[in-house]
Coordinates of C-alpha atoms and ligand atoms in Angstrom, one line a residue:
M223 CA 89.2 101.7 148.5
T224 CA 87.5 101.9 145.0
S225 CA 88.4 99.5 142.3
L226 CA 87.2 98.9 138.8
A227 CA 85.1 95.9 137.8
I228 CA 84.9 94.8 134.2
R229 CA 81.9 92.8 133.2
L230 CA 82.2 90.2 130.4
D231 CA 79.3 88.7 128.5
S232 CA 80.1 85.2 129.9
V233 CA 83.0 83.1 131.2
V234 CA 84.0 82.3 127.6
D235 CA 83.8 85.9 126.3
W236 CA 87.4 86.1 125.1
A237 CA 86.7 88.9 122.7
G238 CA 85.4 91.1 125.6
F239 CA 88.4 90.2 127.7
S240 CA 91.0 91.0 125.1
R241 CA 89.2 94.3 124.3
A242 CA 89.2 95.2 128.0
V243 CA 92.9 94.4 128.4
R244 CA 93.8 96.8 125.5
A245 CA 91.4 99.5 126.9
L246 CA 92.8 99.2 130.4
R247 CA 96.4 99.3 129.1
A248 CA 95.5 102.6 127.3
E249 CA 94.0 104.0 130.5
R250 CA 97.0 102.8 132.5
V251 CA 94.9 100.7 134.9
E252 CA 97.1 98.1 136.7
P253 CA 95.9 94.4 136.7
E254 CA 95.7 94.3 140.5
D255 CA 93.2 97.2 140.5
V256 CA 90.8 95.2 138.2
R257 CA 88.0 92.8 139.3
W258 CA 86.4 90.6 136.7
R259 CA 82.7 89.7 136.6
F260 CA 80.6 87.6 134.2
D261 CA 77.0 87.7 133.1
G262 CA 75.2 84.6 134.4
D263 CA 78.0 83.6 136.8
E264 CA 78.1 85.9 139.8
G265 CA 79.8 83.2 141.9
E266 CA 82.9 83.5 139.6
S267 CA 83.6 87.2 140.2
T268 CA 87.0 88.1 141.6
G269 CA 87.5 90.7 144.4
D270 CA 86.6 91.6 147.9
L271 CA 83.0 91.8 148.9
F272 CA 83.6 94.9 151.1
E273 CA 85.5 97.1 148.7
S274 CA 83.6 99.7 146.7
V275 CA 83.6 98.9 143.0
V276 CA 82.8 100.8 139.9
E277 CA 81.6 98.5 137.2
R278 CA 82.0 98.9 133.4
R279 CA 81.0 96.5 130.6
A280 CA 83.8 95.3 128.4
S281 CA 81.7 95.8 125.3
D282 CA 81.3 99.6 126.2
L283 CA 85.1 100.1 126.5
T284 CA 87.0 101.8 123.7
A285 CA 89.6 99.2 122.7
G286 CA 93.1 100.6 122.9
S287 CA 95.7 100.0 120.2
A288 CA 96.6 96.5 119.4
M289 CA 99.3 94.8 121.5
S290 CA 102.1 93.0 119.9
L291 CA 102.2 89.5 121.5
P292 CA 103.6 86.2 120.3
R293 CA 101.1 84.0 118.5
A294 CA 101.9 81.1 120.8
F295 CA 101.1 83.2 123.8
V296 CA 97.8 84.3 122.4
D297 CA 96.8 80.8 121.4
A298 CA 97.6 79.4 124.8
A299 CA 96.0 82.4 126.6
R300 CA 92.7 81.6 124.8
E301 CA 92.7 78.2 126.4
V302 CA 94.0 79.4 129.8
F303 CA 91.1 81.8 129.8
L304 CA 88.8 78.7 130.0
H305 CA 90.3 77.6 133.3
A306 CA 87.9 77.7 136.3
D307 CA 90.4 79.3 138.7
P308 CA 89.3 82.9 139.5
Q309 CA 93.0 84.0 139.2
R310 CA 93.2 83.0 135.5
L311 CA 92.1 86.4 134.2
P312 CA 94.4 88.6 136.4
L313 CA 97.2 86.2 135.5
I314 CA 96.7 86.5 131.7
H315 CA 96.2 90.2 132.1
R316 CA 99.5 90.6 134.0
L317 CA 101.4 88.3 131.7
A318 CA 100.1 90.0 128.5
L319 CA 101.3 93.4 129.8
H320 CA 104.6 92.0 130.8
I321 CA 105.2 90.4 127.5
A322 CA 104.0 93.4 125.5
D323 CA 106.6 95.5 127.3
D324 CA 109.3 92.9 127.1
P325 CA 108.9 90.3 124.4
H326 CA 111.8 88.3 125.9
A327 CA 109.7 87.7 129.0
W328 CA 107.7 85.0 127.1
A329 CA 111.0 83.0 126.7
D330 CA 111.7 83.0 130.4
P331 CA 110.6 79.5 131.4
L332 CA 111.1 80.1 135.1
H333 CA 108.9 83.2 135.5
E334 CA 106.4 82.5 138.2
D335 CA 103.4 83.7 136.2
R336 CA 104.5 81.8 133.2
L337 CA 104.8 78.6 135.3
Q338 CA 101.3 79.1 136.6
F339 CA 100.0 80.0 133.1
E340 CA 101.4 76.7 131.8
R341 CA 99.9 74.7 134.6
F342 CA 96.5 76.2 133.8
H343 CA 97.1 75.5 130.1
R344 CA 97.9 71.9 130.7
E345 CA 94.9 71.4 132.9
V346 CA 92.5 73.0 130.3
R347 CA 94.0 70.9 127.5
R348 CA 93.6 67.8 129.6
E349 CA 90.0 68.6 130.4
I350 CA 89.3 69.0 126.7
H351 CA 90.8 65.6 126.0
K352 CA 88.9 64.1 128.9
M353 CA 85.7 65.6 127.5
H354 CA 86.3 64.1 124.1
A355 CA 87.0 60.7 125.7
F356 CA 84.2 60.6 128.3
V357 CA 81.1 62.1 126.8
R358 CA 78.5 59.3 126.5
F359 CA 75.5 60.0 124.3
R360 CA 72.2 58.4 125.0
R361 CA 69.8 57.8 122.2
L362 CA 66.4 59.5 122.0
E363 CA 64.0 58.2 119.4
D364 CA 60.7 59.8 120.0
P365 CA 58.4 61.5 117.5
E366 CA 56.6 63.1 120.4
P367 CA 59.6 64.4 122.5
A368 CA 59.2 63.5 126.1
R369 CA 58.7 66.4 128.6
S370 CA 62.3 66.7 129.6
D371 CA 63.4 66.4 126.0
A372 CA 61.1 69.2 124.9
A373 CA 62.1 71.3 127.9
F374 CA 65.7 70.8 126.9
V375 CA 65.1 71.8 123.3
R376 CA 63.2 74.9 124.3
A377 CA 66.0 75.8 126.7
L378 CA 68.5 75.7 123.9
D379 CA 66.3 77.7 121.6
P380 CA 62.9 79.1 122.6
A381 CA 62.0 79.5 118.9
F382 CA 62.8 75.9 118.0
D383 CA 59.7 74.2 116.6
V384 CA 59.9 70.7 118.0
E385 CA 56.8 69.5 116.1
A386 CA 58.1 70.7 112.7
S387 CA 61.6 69.4 113.3
S388 CA 62.6 65.9 112.1
P389 CA 61.4 63.4 114.7
S390 CA 64.4 61.3 113.9
V391 CA 66.9 59.9 116.4
R392 CA 68.8 62.3 118.6
H393 CA 71.7 61.7 121.0
V394 CA 72.0 63.6 124.2
A395 CA 74.8 63.5 126.7
W396 CA 75.3 65.0 130.2
F397 CA 78.8 66.1 131.2
E398 CA 80.3 68.1 134.1
P399 CA 83.5 69.7 133.0
A400 CA 85.8 71.1 135.6
H401 CA 86.7 74.0 133.4
H402 CA 84.8 76.1 130.8
V403 CA 85.7 73.8 127.9
L404 CA 82.3 73.0 126.3
E405 CA 82.7 75.5 123.4
A406 CA 86.3 74.5 122.8
A407 CA 85.6 70.8 122.9
S408 CA 82.4 70.9 120.7
P409 CA 83.9 71.1 117.2
F410 CA 85.5 67.7 117.7
F411 CA 82.0 66.2 118.3
A412 CA 80.7 68.0 115.2
R413 CA 83.4 66.4 113.1
R414 CA 83.1 63.0 114.7
F415 CA 79.3 62.7 114.7
A416 CA 78.6 65.0 111.7
T417 CA 75.6 63.0 110.5
M418 CA 73.9 62.6 113.9
R419 CA 71.7 65.1 115.7
W420 CA 73.1 65.4 119.1
A421 CA 73.4 67.7 122.2
I422 CA 75.6 67.9 125.2
L423 CA 74.2 69.4 128.4
T424 CA 76.4 70.8 131.1
P425 CA 75.6 72.8 134.2
R426 CA 76.8 76.1 132.7
A427 CA 75.9 75.8 129.0
S428 CA 74.6 73.4 126.4
V429 CA 75.4 72.7 122.8
E430 CA 73.3 71.3 120.0
W431 CA 74.4 70.0 116.6
D432 CA 71.6 69.8 113.9
G433 CA 73.8 68.3 111.2
R434 CA 74.8 71.8 109.9
A435 CA 75.8 74.1 112.8
L436 CA 76.6 74.1 116.5
S437 CA 74.3 76.3 118.6
F438 CA 75.1 77.1 122.2
G439 CA 72.5 77.7 124.9
P440 CA 72.1 77.9 128.6
G441 CA 73.1 75.2 131.1
A442 CA 70.8 72.4 132.2
R443 CA 70.2 70.1 135.1
R444 CA 71.3 66.6 135.2
D445 CA 67.7 65.3 135.3
E446 CA 67.0 67.1 132.0
A447 CA 69.3 64.6 130.3
P448 CA 67.8 61.3 129.2
S449 CA 68.4 58.2 131.3
A450 CA 69.9 54.9 130.2
D451 CA 68.7 53.5 126.9
A452 CA 68.9 50.3 124.9
G453 CA 72.0 51.6 123.1
E454 CA 73.6 51.8 126.5
A455 CA 72.8 48.3 127.4
L456 CA 74.5 47.2 124.1
W457 CA 77.5 49.4 124.9
L458 CA 77.8 47.9 128.3
A459 CA 77.6 44.4 126.9
Y460 CA 80.3 45.3 124.5
Y461 CA 82.4 46.9 127.2
R462 CA 82.1 43.8 129.3
S463 CA 83.2 41.7 126.4
I464 CA 86.3 43.7 125.7
F465 CA 87.2 44.3 129.4
N466 CA 90.5 42.4 129.8
P467 CA 91.1 41.6 133.5
A468 CA 94.8 40.9 132.8
R469 CA 95.2 44.5 131.6
V470 CA 93.6 46.2 134.6
K471 CA 95.8 48.5 136.5
V472 CA 93.5 50.3 138.9
A473 CA 95.8 53.3 139.6
M474 CA 96.4 53.9 135.9
M475 CA 92.7 53.6 135.2
K476 CA 91.9 56.2 137.8
K477 CA 94.6 58.5 136.4
E478 CA 93.3 58.1 132.8
M479 CA 89.6 58.1 133.8
P480 CA 89.5 60.3 136.9
V481 CA 86.9 59.2 139.4
R482 CA 84.9 62.4 139.1
F483 CA 83.8 61.2 135.6
W484 CA 82.7 57.8 136.8
K485 CA 79.2 58.7 137.8
N486 CA 78.3 59.7 134.3
L487 CA 80.0 56.8 132.6
P488 CA 77.7 53.8 132.2
E489 CA 80.7 51.4 132.0
A490 CA 82.1 52.7 135.3
A491 CA 79.2 51.2 137.2
A492 CA 80.2 47.8 135.7
V493 CA 83.9 48.2 136.7
P494 CA 83.7 47.0 140.4
E495 CA 81.8 43.9 139.3
L496 CA 84.3 43.2 136.4
L497 CA 87.2 43.7 138.7
A498 CA 85.8 41.3 141.2
Q499 CA 85.4 38.7 138.5
A500 CA 88.9 39.5 137.1
P501 CA 90.8 36.6 138.7
R502 CA 88.2 34.1 137.6
R503 CA 88.2 35.5 134.0
Q504 CA 91.9 35.6 133.9
Q505 CA 92.2 32.0 134.9
R506 CA 89.6 31.1 132.3
M507 CA 91.6 32.9 129.6
V508 CA 94.7 30.9 130.6
D509 CA 92.7 27.7 130.7
D510 CA 91.4 28.5 127.2
G511 CA 94.9 28.8 125.9
G512 CA 94.6 32.6 125.5
V513 CA 98.0 33.1 127.0
A514 CA 100.2 35.2 124.8
R515 CA 103.4 33.5 123.8
S516 CA 106.2 36.0 123.3
R517 CA 107.9 35.4 120.0
R518 CA 111.0 37.3 121.2
R519 CA 113.6 35.3 123.1
G520 CA 114.1 36.2 126.7
R521 CA 110.7 37.7 127.3
Q522 CA 109.4 34.8 129.3
D523 CA 108.2 37.1 132.1
E524 CA 105.6 38.5 129.7
A525 CA 104.3 35.0 128.8
S526 CA 102.2 35.1 131.9
Q527 CA 100.3 38.1 130.7
P528 CA 97.2 37.0 128.8
E529 CA 96.6 39.2 125.8
P530 CA 93.4 40.3 124.1
S531 CA 91.9 37.1 122.8
V532 CA 91.5 36.6 119.1
P533 CA 87.7 35.9 119.5
S534 CA 86.9 39.5 120.3
L535 CA 88.3 40.6 116.9
Q536 CA 86.7 37.6 115.4
A537 CA 83.4 38.4 117.0
L538 CA 83.6 42.0 115.7
A539 CA 84.3 40.6 112.3
R540 CA 81.2 38.4 112.5
Q541 CA 79.0 41.3 113.6
A542 CA 80.4 43.6 110.9
A543 CA 79.7 41.0 108.2
R544 CA 76.0 41.9 108.7
C545 CA 76.5 45.6 108.8
R546 CA 74.8 47.7 106.1
D547 CA 75.0 51.1 107.9
C548 CA 76.8 53.0 105.3
P549 CA 75.2 54.4 102.1
G550 CA 76.1 52.1 99.2
A551 CA 77.0 49.1 101.3
D552 CA 74.4 47.0 99.5
A553 CA 76.3 47.5 96.2
A554 CA 79.4 45.8 97.7
T555 CA 79.9 42.0 97.7
Q556 CA 80.7 41.8 101.4
T557 CA 82.1 43.6 104.4
V558 CA 85.9 43.5 104.4
F559 CA 87.0 43.5 108.0
G560 CA 90.5 43.9 109.4
E561 CA 92.9 41.0 109.4
G562 CA 96.1 40.0 111.1
D563 CA 97.7 39.2 114.4
A564 CA 95.3 39.9 117.3
R565 CA 98.3 40.7 119.4
A566 CA 99.9 43.1 116.8
R567 CA 101.6 46.1 118.3
V568 CA 101.0 48.1 115.1
M569 CA 97.8 48.5 113.1
I570 CA 97.8 49.7 109.6
V571 CA 94.7 51.5 108.5
G572 CA 93.8 52.1 104.8
E573 CA 90.9 53.8 103.2
Q574 CA 88.4 51.2 102.0
P575 CA 88.6 47.8 100.2
G576 CA 89.1 48.0 96.5
D577 CA 87.6 45.8 93.8
Q578 CA 89.7 42.7 94.5
E579 CA 89.4 43.1 98.3
D580 CA 85.6 43.2 97.8
L581 CA 85.6 40.0 95.9
R582 CA 88.0 38.1 98.1
G583 CA 86.8 39.6 101.5
Q584 CA 90.4 40.4 102.5
P585 CA 92.1 43.8 103.0
F586 CA 95.1 44.9 100.9
V587 CA 95.1 42.1 98.3
G588 CA 94.7 44.3 95.2
P589 CA 97.3 46.4 93.5
A590 CA 97.7 49.0 96.3
G591 CA 97.7 46.2 98.8
Q592 CA 100.5 44.4 96.9
L593 CA 102.5 47.6 96.9
L594 CA 102.1 47.7 100.7
R595 CA 103.0 44.1 101.2
A596 CA 106.1 44.5 99.0
A597 CA 107.2 47.5 101.1
L598 CA 106.7 45.6 104.3
A599 CA 108.6 42.7 103.0
E600 CA 111.4 45.0 102.0
L601 CA 111.5 46.3 105.6
G602 CA 111.6 42.7 106.9
W603 CA 108.3 43.3 108.6
P604 CA 106.0 40.3 108.2
T605 CA 102.4 41.3 107.5
E606 CA 101.3 38.4 109.8
A607 CA 102.8 40.4 112.7
L608 CA 100.6 43.4 111.9
Y609 CA 96.9 44.1 111.9
L610 CA 95.7 45.5 108.6
T611 CA 92.3 47.2 108.3
N612 CA 90.4 50.0 106.6
A613 CA 88.6 53.1 107.8
V614 CA 85.6 52.0 105.7
K615 CA 84.6 48.4 105.4
H616 CA 82.7 48.3 102.1
F617 CA 83.8 48.9 98.6
H618 CA 82.2 52.1 97.4
H619 CA 82.3 52.4 93.6
E620 CA 80.4 53.5 90.6
L621 CA 79.6 51.4 87.5
R622 CA 81.1 52.3 84.2
G623 CA 79.9 49.7 81.8
K624 CA 80.9 46.5 83.4
R625 CA 83.8 48.1 85.4
R626 CA 83.4 49.0 89.0
I627 CA 85.3 52.3 89.5
H628 CA 86.6 53.1 93.0
K629 CA 84.8 56.0 94.5
T630 CA 86.5 57.8 97.4
P631 CA 84.3 57.3 100.5
G632 CA 82.7 60.4 101.8
Q633 CA 82.3 61.5 105.4
H634 CA 78.9 59.6 105.6
E635 CA 80.6 56.3 104.9
A636 CA 83.6 57.0 107.1
I637 CA 81.4 58.0 110.1
A638 CA 79.0 55.1 109.6
C639 CA 82.1 52.8 109.8
L640 CA 83.9 54.6 112.6
H641 CA 82.5 52.5 115.4
W642 CA 84.0 49.3 113.7
L643 CA 87.4 51.0 113.5
E644 CA 87.2 52.2 117.1
A645 CA 86.1 48.7 118.2
E646 CA 89.1 47.2 116.4
I647 CA 91.4 49.7 118.2
D648 CA 89.9 48.9 121.5
A649 CA 90.2 45.2 121.1
L650 CA 93.8 45.4 119.7
R651 CA 95.1 48.3 121.7
P652 CA 98.0 48.9 119.3
Q653 CA 101.1 50.7 120.4
A654 CA 101.1 52.7 117.2
I655 CA 98.9 53.1 114.2
V656 CA 99.9 53.8 110.6
A657 CA 97.3 55.8 108.7
L658 CA 97.5 55.4 105.0
G659 CA 95.9 58.4 103.2
A660 CA 93.4 61.1 104.1
T661 CA 90.4 59.0 105.0
A662 CA 92.3 56.9 107.5
V663 CA 93.9 60.0 109.0
R664 CA 90.6 61.7 109.4
S665 CA 88.9 58.7 110.9
L666 CA 91.7 58.1 113.4
L667 CA 92.2 61.7 114.4
G668 CA 88.8 63.1 114.0
D669 CA 90.4 66.0 112.1
K670 CA 91.2 66.9 108.5
V671 CA 95.0 66.7 108.2
A672 CA 96.9 67.4 104.9
V673 CA 98.7 64.1 104.2
T674 CA 101.4 65.4 102.0
A675 CA 102.3 68.2 104.3
N676 CA 102.4 65.8 107.3
E677 CA 103.8 62.7 105.6
G678 CA 106.1 60.9 108.1
R679 CA 104.8 62.8 111.1
W680 CA 103.5 61.3 114.3
L681 CA 100.2 62.8 115.6
A682 CA 98.4 61.7 118.7
R683 CA 94.9 60.4 118.9
V684 CA 92.6 61.5 121.7
D685 CA 93.3 58.3 123.5
G686 CA 97.1 59.0 123.2
T687 CA 97.9 56.3 120.6
P688 CA 100.5 57.7 118.2
V689 CA 99.4 57.8 114.6
L690 CA 101.9 58.0 111.8
V691 CA 100.7 59.9 108.7
C692 CA 101.6 58.2 105.5
L693 CA 100.7 58.3 101.8
H694 CA 98.1 55.9 100.6
P695 CA 99.8 53.3 98.3
A696 CA 97.2 54.1 95.6
A697 CA 98.5 57.6 95.5
I698 CA 101.9 56.2 94.4
L699 CA 100.2 54.0 91.8
R700 CA 98.4 56.9 90.4
A701 CA 101.4 59.2 90.3
E702 CA 103.3 60.1 87.2
P703 CA 105.9 57.3 86.5
A704 CA 108.7 59.8 86.9
R705 CA 107.7 60.5 90.4
Q706 CA 106.8 57.0 91.6
R707 CA 110.2 55.9 92.6
A708 CA 110.9 58.9 94.8
M709 CA 107.4 58.8 96.3
R710 CA 107.8 55.2 97.1
A711 CA 111.2 55.7 98.7
R712 CA 109.8 58.5 101.0
W713 CA 106.8 56.3 101.8
I714 CA 109.0 53.4 102.8
D715 CA 111.0 55.8 105.0
S716 CA 107.8 56.7 106.7
L717 CA 106.8 53.1 107.2
R718 CA 110.3 52.5 108.7
L719 CA 109.5 55.1 111.3
A720 CA 106.7 52.9 112.6
Q721 CA 109.0 49.9 112.7
A722 CA 111.6 52.0 114.5
Y723 CA 108.9 53.1 117.0
V724 CA 108.1 49.5 118.1
L725 CA 111.8 48.7 118.3
A726 CA 112.5 51.8 120.4
H727 CA 109.5 51.2 122.7
P728 CA 110.0 47.9 124.4
A729 CA 106.6 46.4 124.5
T730 CA 104.4 45.8 127.5
L731 CA 102.6 43.7 124.9
P732 CA 104.3 40.7 123.3
A733 CA 107.0 41.6 120.9
I734 CA 106.5 41.0 117.2
D735 CA 109.3 39.1 115.5
I736 CA 110.9 41.8 113.5
D737 CA 114.4 40.6 114.3
A738 CA 114.3 38.3 111.3
R739 CA 115.7 41.1 109.2
P740 CA 116.6 44.2 111.3
P741 CA 116.7 47.6 109.6
A742 CA 120.2 48.8 108.9
A743 CA 120.0 51.4 111.6
M744 CA 117.7 52.5 114.3
H745 CA 116.0 55.7 113.2
S746 CA 114.8 58.4 115.5
I747 CA 111.1 59.1 115.7
G748 CA 110.3 62.3 113.8
R749 CA 109.8 63.4 110.3
A750 CA 110.6 61.1 107.5
E751 CA 113.2 63.6 106.0
T752 CA 115.4 63.2 109.1
I753 CA 116.1 59.6 108.4
A754 CA 118.4 57.9 105.9
P755 CA 116.9 57.1 102.5
A756 CA 115.6 53.6 102.1
T757 CA 117.4 51.0 100.0
V758 CA 115.2 50.2 97.1
V759 CA 115.3 46.6 96.1
A760 CA 115.0 46.5 92.3
G761 CA 112.4 44.2 90.9
R762 CA 110.4 43.9 94.2
D763 CA 108.8 47.3 94.1
G764 CA 105.4 46.1 92.8
L765 CA 104.9 49.4 90.9
A766 CA 102.8 47.8 88.1
R767 CA 99.8 49.9 87.4
P768 CA 96.4 48.3 87.8
A769 CA 95.1 46.9 84.5
Ligands
URA52 N1 93.0 47.8 99.6 C1 92.6 47.9 100.9 O1 92.2 47.0 101.5 N2 92.6 49.1 101.5 C2 93.0 50.2 100.8 O2 92.9 51.2 101.4 C3 93.4 50.0 99.5 C4 93.4 48.9 98.9

């Protein structure tokens, strides 16, 4: 029997695939009569070796008329297309024709193809998340790139002039994704590590970021990636120091960090040794008095669970005090690190210290901080039960005469400080994070998210921690007086969502004592508009403008 093979430019050639589906529909070719082939990936082709096949290139086909398909289907199909299972393309092809003929088919949750489609979709999304979480860059600092380095650069771009390029530091990672997710996962790294030069090598393809654009090239071999470096030794030392034996649940760890990634994760090599030492370390933490005392009555069972020890946050604060990584740090008086309960279940992240925070070395003590503290007091939520910090740890400002005028930190500053924020999150492992303003949201989520459009909405970090998007208190202080009261009421409603979240999610960590003044009602987690308006306590709203 003769069937038709369609050749795509690559396994990620979505444009070629969608063009082919339209063309095949116009020619009335059925999905089961089509085989799919890919340049550079013969092993991936679908079909029977013994059938006779006529091959056509997708780019040579005349695209048929556009198909009317739900946006949600097309968006999901783009990702399902990245699955490694050879049946993904026949599946999308079949489902697309089916939905184009009967738009209600997309709403049928029990349709067999749809179930398979959703399984694939979940697996691809999970792989993208895993890639974001488990890529480990190694630092290359070599004005004369080593042989494997130069080979790698040439492989990415034969015209790339290694000599003329900046000999500065580069970071290279090796990763083996189970699906074809490199291209889809890369923009995240471009945002996260925008000011670094980096590359990720995988067996099928590679990507390089030169600070301006992503360029994709052919695959590489594992031995073309650099081996362990000094930075890695530091990272391992850090990982060892934050590894909490009391928190280790091996089954959960394997679920979150599947074993196939372990061989490329430097810290995974340390895990067996750290697990073996766990009982001893756990005992030492207990002996040191590091046992968490639950402040909520009736939670004695949790009292035996040692919690992250204060020293790790203190140690981070000591290290950060010496940090001058961000541009303009020298103009600040000091580093203003996070502050609060090292067992807090909620972390509040602001933008950067202001003038008064810079002078006092404490976050949220200036006018915006006072507004925040007044709001928390109104909710009956003691600041001592929280951890307050900022995305950027130095006061960035410009001088006008003798006055230091706050200057919104740029991406450079935010990225330079990101490792401190991530280290605070790792040490604290909060159950939820409140992001105040755009800089905090971007640092926490790695994405630009419009704050006003998303105010009161929960978004998830790559590590799964929920992040509540909130206005920055300074935005309320700067607003027209006529709008301030309403803005503040909405803002408090949003903060109340975070409080409701910890109430609604009984802690595996020690509970904070928010029983002192319980909120009038338990609100559902969702958008701020869905909850009852806050009661504004006159005279305690701290709305004084800064002098
Ligand atoms: N004070 C802080 O510490 N952080 C802010 O974001 C604003 C004021």
